[in-house]
C-alpha positions as a Python dict, from the first residue, in 0.01 Angstrom:
ca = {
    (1, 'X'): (0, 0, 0),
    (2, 'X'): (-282, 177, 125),
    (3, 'X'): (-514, 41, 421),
    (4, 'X'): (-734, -240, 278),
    (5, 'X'): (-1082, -115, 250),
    (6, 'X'): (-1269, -426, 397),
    (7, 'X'): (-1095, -728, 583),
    (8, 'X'): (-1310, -1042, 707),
    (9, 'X'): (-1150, -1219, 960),
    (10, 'X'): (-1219, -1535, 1108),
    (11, 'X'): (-1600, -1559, 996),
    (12, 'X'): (-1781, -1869, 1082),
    (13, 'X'): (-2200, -1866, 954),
    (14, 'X'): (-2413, -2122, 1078),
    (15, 'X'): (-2774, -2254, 893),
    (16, 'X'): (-2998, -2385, 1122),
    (17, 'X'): (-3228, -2640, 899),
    (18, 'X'): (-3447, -2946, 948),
    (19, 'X'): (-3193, -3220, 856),
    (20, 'X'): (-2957, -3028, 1152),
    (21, 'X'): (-2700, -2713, 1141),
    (22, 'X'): (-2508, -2616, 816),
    (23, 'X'): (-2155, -2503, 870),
    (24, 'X'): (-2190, -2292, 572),
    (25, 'X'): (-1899, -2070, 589),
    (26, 'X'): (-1609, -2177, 832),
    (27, 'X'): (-1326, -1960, 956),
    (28, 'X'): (-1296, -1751, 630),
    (29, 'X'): (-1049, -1454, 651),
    (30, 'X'): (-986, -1202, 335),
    (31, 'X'): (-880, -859, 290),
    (32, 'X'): (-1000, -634, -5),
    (33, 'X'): (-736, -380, -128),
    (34, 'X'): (-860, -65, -280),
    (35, 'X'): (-935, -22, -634),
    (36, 'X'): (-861, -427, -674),
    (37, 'X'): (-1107, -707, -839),
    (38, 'X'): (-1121, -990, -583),
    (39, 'X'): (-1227, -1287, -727),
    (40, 'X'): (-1424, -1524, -526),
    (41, 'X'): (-1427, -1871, -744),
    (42, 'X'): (-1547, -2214, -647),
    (43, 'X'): (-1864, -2477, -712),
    (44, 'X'): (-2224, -2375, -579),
    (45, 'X'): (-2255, -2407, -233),
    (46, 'X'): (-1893, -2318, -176),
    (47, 'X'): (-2014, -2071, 38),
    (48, 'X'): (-1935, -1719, -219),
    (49, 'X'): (-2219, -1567, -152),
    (50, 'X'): (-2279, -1617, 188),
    (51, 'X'): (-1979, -1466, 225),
    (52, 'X'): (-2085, -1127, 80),
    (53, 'X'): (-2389, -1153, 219),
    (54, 'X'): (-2273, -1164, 525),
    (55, 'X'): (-2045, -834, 445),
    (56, 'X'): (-2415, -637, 343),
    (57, 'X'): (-2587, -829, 659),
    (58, 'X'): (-2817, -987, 406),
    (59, 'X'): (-2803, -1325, 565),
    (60, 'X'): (-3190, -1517, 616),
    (61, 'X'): (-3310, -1550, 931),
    (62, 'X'): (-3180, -1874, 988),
    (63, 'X'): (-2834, -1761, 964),
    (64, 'X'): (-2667, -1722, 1245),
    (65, 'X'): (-2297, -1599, 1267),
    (66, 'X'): (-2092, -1830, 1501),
    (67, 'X'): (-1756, -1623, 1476),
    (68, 'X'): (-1588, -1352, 1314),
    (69, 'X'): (-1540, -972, 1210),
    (70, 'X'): (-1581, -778, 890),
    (71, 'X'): (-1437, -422, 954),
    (72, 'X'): (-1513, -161, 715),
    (73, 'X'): (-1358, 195, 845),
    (74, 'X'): (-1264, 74, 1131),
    (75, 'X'): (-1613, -56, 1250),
    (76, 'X'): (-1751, -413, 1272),
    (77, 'X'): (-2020, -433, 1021),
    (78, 'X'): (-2167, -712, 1169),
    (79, 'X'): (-2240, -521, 1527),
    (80, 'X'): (-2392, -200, 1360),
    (81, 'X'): (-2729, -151, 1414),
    (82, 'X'): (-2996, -173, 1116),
    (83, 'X'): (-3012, 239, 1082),
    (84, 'X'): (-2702, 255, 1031),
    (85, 'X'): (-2651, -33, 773),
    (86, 'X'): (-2911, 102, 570),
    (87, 'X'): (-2721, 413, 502),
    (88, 'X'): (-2412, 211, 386),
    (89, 'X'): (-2558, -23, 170),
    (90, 'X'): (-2607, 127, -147),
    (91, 'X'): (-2409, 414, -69),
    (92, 'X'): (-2059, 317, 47),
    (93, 'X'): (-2148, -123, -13),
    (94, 'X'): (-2347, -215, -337),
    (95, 'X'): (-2436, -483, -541),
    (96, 'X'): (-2503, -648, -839),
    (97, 'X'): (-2694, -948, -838),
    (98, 'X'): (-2701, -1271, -1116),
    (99, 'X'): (-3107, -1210, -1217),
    (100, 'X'): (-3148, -812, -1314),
    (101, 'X'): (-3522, -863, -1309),
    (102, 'X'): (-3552, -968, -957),
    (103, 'X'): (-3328, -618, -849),
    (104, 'X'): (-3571, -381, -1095),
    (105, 'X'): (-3945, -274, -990),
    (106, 'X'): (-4131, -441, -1362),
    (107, 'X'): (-4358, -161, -1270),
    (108, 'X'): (-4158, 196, -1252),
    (109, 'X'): (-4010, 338, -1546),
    (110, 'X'): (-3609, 232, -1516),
    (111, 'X'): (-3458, 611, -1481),
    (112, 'X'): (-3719, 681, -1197),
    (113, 'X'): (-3581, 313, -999),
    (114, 'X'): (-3189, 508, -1072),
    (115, 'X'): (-3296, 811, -941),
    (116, 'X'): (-3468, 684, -616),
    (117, 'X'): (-3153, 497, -556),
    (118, 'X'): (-2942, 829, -532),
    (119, 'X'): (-3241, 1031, -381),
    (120, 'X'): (-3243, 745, -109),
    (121, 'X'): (-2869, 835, -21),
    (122, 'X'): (-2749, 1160, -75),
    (123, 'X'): (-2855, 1505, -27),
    (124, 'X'): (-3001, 1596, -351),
    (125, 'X'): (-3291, 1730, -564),
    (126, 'X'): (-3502, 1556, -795),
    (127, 'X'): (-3324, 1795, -1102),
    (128, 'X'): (-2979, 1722, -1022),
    (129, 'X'): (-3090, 1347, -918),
    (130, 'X'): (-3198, 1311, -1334),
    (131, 'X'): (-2891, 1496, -1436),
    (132, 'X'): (-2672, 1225, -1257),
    (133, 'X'): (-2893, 918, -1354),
    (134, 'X'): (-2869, 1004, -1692),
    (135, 'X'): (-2491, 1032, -1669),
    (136, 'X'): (-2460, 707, -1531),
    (137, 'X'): (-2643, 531, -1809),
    (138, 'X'): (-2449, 674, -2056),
    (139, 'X'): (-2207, 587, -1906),
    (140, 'X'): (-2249, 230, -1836),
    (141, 'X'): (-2350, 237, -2225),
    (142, 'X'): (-2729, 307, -2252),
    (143, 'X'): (-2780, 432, -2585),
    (144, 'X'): (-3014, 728, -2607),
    (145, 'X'): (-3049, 742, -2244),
    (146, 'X'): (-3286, 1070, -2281),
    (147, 'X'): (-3564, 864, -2463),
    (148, 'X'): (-3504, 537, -2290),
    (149, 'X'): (-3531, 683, -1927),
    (150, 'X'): (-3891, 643, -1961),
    (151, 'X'): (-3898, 335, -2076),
    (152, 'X'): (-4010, 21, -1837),
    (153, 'X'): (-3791, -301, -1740),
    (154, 'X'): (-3919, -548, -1994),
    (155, 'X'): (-3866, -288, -2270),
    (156, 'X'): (-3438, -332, -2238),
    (157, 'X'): (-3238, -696, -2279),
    (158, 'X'): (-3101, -880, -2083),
    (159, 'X'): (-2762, -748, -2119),
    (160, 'X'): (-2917, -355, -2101),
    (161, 'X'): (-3111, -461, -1801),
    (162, 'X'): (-2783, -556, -1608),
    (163, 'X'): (-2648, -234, -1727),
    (164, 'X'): (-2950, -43, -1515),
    (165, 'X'): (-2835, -257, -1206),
    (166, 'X'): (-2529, -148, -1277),
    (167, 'X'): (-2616, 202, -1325),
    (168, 'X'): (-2824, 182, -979),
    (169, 'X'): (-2502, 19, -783),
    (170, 'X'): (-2309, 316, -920),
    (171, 'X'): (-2462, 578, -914),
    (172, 'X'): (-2390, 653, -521),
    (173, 'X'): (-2019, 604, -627),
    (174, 'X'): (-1975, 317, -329),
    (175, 'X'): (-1610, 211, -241),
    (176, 'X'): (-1722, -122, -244),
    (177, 'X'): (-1901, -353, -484),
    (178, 'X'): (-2008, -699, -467),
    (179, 'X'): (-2114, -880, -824),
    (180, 'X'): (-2262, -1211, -754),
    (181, 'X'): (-2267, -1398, -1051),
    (182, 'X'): (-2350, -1060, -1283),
    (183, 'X'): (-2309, -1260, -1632),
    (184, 'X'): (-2403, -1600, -1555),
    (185, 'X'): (-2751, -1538, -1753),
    (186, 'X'): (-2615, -1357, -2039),
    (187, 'X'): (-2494, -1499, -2399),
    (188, 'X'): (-2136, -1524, -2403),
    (189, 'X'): (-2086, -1183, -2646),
    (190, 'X'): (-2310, -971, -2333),
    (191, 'X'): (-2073, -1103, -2042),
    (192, 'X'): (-1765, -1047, -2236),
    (193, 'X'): (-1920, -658, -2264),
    (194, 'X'): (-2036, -655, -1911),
    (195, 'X'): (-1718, -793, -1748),
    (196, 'X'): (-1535, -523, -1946),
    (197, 'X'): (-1798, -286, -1873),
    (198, 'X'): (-1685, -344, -1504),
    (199, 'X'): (-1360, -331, -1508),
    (200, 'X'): (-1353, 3, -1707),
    (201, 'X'): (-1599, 170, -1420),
    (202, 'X'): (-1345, 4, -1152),
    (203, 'X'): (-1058, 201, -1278),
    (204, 'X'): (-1192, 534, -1355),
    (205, 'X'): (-1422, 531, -1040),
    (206, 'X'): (-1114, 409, -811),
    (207, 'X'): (-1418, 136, -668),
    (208, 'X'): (-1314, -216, -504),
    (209, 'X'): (-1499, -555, -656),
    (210, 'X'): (-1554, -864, -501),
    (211, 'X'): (-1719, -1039, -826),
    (212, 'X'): (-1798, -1359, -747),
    (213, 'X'): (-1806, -1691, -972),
    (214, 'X'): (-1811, -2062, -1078),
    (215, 'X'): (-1603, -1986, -1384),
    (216, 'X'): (-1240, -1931, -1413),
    (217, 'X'): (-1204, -1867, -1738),
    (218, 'X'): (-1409, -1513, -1650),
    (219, 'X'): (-1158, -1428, -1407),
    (220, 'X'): (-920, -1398, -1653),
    (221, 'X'): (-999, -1109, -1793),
    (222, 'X'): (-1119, -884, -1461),
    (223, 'X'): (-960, -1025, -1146),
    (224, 'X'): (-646, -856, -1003),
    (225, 'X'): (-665, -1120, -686),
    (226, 'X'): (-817, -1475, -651),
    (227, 'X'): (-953, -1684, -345),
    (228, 'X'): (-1067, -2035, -386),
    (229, 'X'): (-1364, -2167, -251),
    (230, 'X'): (-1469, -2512, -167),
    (231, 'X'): (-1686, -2636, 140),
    (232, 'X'): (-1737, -2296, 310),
    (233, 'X'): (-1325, -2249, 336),
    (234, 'X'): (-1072, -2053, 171),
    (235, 'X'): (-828, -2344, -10),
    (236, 'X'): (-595, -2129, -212),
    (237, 'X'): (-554, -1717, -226),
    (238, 'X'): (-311, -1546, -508),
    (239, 'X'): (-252, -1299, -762),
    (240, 'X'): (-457, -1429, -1126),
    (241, 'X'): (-112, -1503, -1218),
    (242, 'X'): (-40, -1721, -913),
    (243, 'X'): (-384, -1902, -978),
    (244, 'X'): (-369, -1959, -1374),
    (245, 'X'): (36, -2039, -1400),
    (246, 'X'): (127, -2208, -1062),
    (247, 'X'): (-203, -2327, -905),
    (248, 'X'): (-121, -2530, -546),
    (249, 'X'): (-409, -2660, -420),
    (250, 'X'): (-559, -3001, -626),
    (251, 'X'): (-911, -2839, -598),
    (252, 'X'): (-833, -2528, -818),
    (253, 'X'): (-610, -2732, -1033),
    (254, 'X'): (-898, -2925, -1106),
    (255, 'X'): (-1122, -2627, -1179),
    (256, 'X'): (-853, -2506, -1462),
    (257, 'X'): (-845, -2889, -1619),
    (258, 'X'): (-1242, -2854, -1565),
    (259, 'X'): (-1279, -2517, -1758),
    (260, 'X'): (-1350, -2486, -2107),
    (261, 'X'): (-1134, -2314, -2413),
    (262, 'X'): (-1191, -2204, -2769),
    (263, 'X'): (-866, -2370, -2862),
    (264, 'X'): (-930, -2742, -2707),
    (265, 'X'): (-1104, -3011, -2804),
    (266, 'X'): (-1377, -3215, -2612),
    (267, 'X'): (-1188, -3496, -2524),
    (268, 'X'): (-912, -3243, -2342),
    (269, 'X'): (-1178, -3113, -2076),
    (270, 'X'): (-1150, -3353, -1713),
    (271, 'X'): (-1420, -3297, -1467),
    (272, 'X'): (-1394, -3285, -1060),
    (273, 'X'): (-1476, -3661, -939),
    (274, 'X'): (-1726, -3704, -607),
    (275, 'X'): (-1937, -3467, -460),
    (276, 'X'): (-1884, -3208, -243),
    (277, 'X'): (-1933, -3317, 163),
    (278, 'X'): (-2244, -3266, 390),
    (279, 'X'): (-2183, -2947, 585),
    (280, 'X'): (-2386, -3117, 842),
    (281, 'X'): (-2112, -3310, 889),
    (282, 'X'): (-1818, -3177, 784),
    (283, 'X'): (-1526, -3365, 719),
    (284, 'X'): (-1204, -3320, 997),
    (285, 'X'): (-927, -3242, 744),
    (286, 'X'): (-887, -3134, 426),
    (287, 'X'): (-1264, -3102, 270),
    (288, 'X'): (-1150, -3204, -32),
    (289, 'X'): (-1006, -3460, 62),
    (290, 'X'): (-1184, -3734, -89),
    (291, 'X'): (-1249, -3609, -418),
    (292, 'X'): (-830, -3568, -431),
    (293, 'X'): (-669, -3823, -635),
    (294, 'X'): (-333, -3684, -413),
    (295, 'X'): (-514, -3712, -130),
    (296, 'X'): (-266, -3803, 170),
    (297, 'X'): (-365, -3963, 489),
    (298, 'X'): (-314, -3665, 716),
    (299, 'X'): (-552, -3510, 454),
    (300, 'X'): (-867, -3734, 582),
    (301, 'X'): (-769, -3631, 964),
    (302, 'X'): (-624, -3287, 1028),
    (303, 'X'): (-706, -2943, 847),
    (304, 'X'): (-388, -2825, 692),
    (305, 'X'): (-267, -2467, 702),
    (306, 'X'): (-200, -2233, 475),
    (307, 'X'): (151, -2223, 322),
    (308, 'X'): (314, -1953, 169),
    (309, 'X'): (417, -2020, -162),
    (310, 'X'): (486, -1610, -217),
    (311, 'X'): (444, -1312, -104),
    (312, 'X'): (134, -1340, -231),
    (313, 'X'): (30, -1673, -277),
    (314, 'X'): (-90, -1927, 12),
    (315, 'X'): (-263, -2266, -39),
    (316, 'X'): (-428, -2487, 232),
    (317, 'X'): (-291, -2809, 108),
    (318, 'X'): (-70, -3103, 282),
    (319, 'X'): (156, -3115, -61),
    (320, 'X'): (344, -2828, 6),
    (321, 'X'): (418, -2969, 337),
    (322, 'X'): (820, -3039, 360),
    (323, 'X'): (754, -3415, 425),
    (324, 'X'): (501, -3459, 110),
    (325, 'X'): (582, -3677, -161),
    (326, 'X'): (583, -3456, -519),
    (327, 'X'): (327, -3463, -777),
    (328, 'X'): (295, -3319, -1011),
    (329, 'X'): (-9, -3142, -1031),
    (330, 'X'): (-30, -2891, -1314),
    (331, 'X'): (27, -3185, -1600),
    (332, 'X'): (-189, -3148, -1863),
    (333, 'X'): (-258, -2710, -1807),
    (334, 'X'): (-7, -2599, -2101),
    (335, 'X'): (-325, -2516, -2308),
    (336, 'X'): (-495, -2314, -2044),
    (337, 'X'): (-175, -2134, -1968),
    (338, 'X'): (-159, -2039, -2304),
    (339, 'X'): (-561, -1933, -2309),
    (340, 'X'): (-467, -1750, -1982),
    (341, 'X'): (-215, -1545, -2176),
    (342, 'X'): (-394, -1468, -2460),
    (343, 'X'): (-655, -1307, -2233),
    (344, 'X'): (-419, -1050, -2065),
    (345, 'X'): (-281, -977, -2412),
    (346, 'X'): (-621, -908, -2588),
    (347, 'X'): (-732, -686, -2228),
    (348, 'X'): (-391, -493, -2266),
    (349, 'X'): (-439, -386, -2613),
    (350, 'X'): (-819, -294, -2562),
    (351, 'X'): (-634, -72, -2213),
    (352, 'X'): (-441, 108, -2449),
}
């Protein structure tokens, strides 16, 4: 396999606040092959975006990070200095964020905001900067791009809007890029065209995403690779088969039992009990360990490992521990399994 194109290791980010320090992101290590769809999946507050926005060094001011690396061709991005992180982002890192109006200039005419992107990166004149902005918006499916270059934000949808953010994260070709949320405002036709959308422009363009979500049933049909997020730690990392057919960890069981289908009725959908803990204060063992039915007493007192289940599949839970009683955790997921399938099917056929 070739060399992975990003790996965070050990990455501990600190809030400092009123009510006292937030432990937002604690010990987090993940590695992003090239040319993959890394899914990052958990409740708000799981600590997703920090994440990534600690990869772009985006973080507030009152961020401060306690621990870590995340090397990027060889160099720590978190010890460059500003000058030199401004030529990566939006050139080699880029991303997509959940609102496209608060990423586009309401006041400059959309193919202008494309072309400044490119002319802010590369080595190239205004004629050949049009030529490639119009490419990209045809190619991220902007009908009549010639007449609508000229048009202004609030002139495009919703959905066509997050097609120019696209278009702008693009256009520099980066190797990496980050999509926080992208469809979360869209109708549910729009984010089934914008999730494909992405995934098409990942394979012909070779580029590595790290889309990040509350939804598992939109990982379905983009993610190659899956980490599980809850409390500001990773709980459970696999292929999307590993997650959808043999999920480990109770937390991302309960986010499959938790998500929706076409196919089920109401009464079939279970929700997550409890709350998730004060990062304040966070919790010695497992952190969700009291919102887990399963929940063991070395759960409430030690943080467990991870333990292989594959070769490429780990889960941070006591209950694959030799000495844990079995459960049986994936009762009840038949239906989703079955939803799960259907997805890869239907994305197969529209491959070929």
């Amino acid at each position: 396999m070739a060399e992975d194109v990003l790996t965070i290791k050990n990455l501990s980010v600190d809030f400092k606040t009123l009510e006292g320090t937030v432990h937002a992101i604690r010990n987090v290590t993940l590695k992003l092959h090239p040319g993959e769809v890394l899914a990052l999946v958990g409740e708000s507050g799981s600590g997703k975006s920090v994440t990534t926005k600690t990869v772009m060094q985006l973080l507030p001011k009152n961020a401060e990070v306690v621990s870590g690396s995340v090397e990027y061709e060889g160099r720590d991005l978190l010890k460059l200095p500003e000058k030199e992180l401004q030529k990566l982002r939006g050139n080699d890192l880029a991303e997509i964020f959940q609102d496209p109006m608060t990423a586009l200039d309401p006041t400059m005419r959309v193919g202008k905001q494309i072309m400044e992107h490119l002319l802010q990166h590369q080595d190239i004149n205004k004629e050949d900067a049009k030529k490639k902005a119009l490419a990209i918006m045809e190619k991220v499916g902007i009908v009549n791009a010639k007449e609508r270059f000229k048009n202004f934000p609030y002139q495009f949808s919703g959905g066509m809007r997050q097609r120019i953010v696209i278009a702008m994260a693009l256009i520099c070709n980066p190797k990496i890029l980050i999509a926080d949320e992208p469809t979360t405002a869209l109708d549910v036709t729009i984010q089934s065209q914008i999730l494909k959308l992405i995934k098409q422009l990942k394979d012909e363009l070779g580029t590595a995403v790290i889309f990040i979500t509350h939804d598992l049933g939109v990982v379905a049909g983009v993610a190659d690779r899956v980490a599980v997020m809850y409390a500001g730690r990773i709980l459970e990392f696999g292929s999307v088969n590993d997650i959808f057919y043999y999920p480990q960890h109770p937390y991302t069981v309960g986010l499959l039992k938790s998500t929706p289908t076409m196919e089920m009725d109401g009464g079939d959908l279970e929700s997550i009990p409890g709350t998730p803990p004060n990062l304040i204060n966070p919790p010695a063992g497992d952190p969700f360990a009291y919102r887990n039915r399963y929940a063991l007493k070395i759960d409430f007192k030690k943080l467990p490992p991870f333990f292989k289940v594959s070769d490429t599949h780990y889960a941070a839970t006591w209950l694959l521990d030799k000495q844990a009683p079995k459960v049986h955790l994936t009762d009840k997921l038949d239906q989703r399994r079955q939803h799960y399938a259907k997805l890869v099917e239907k994305e197969a056929h529209q491959d070929d």
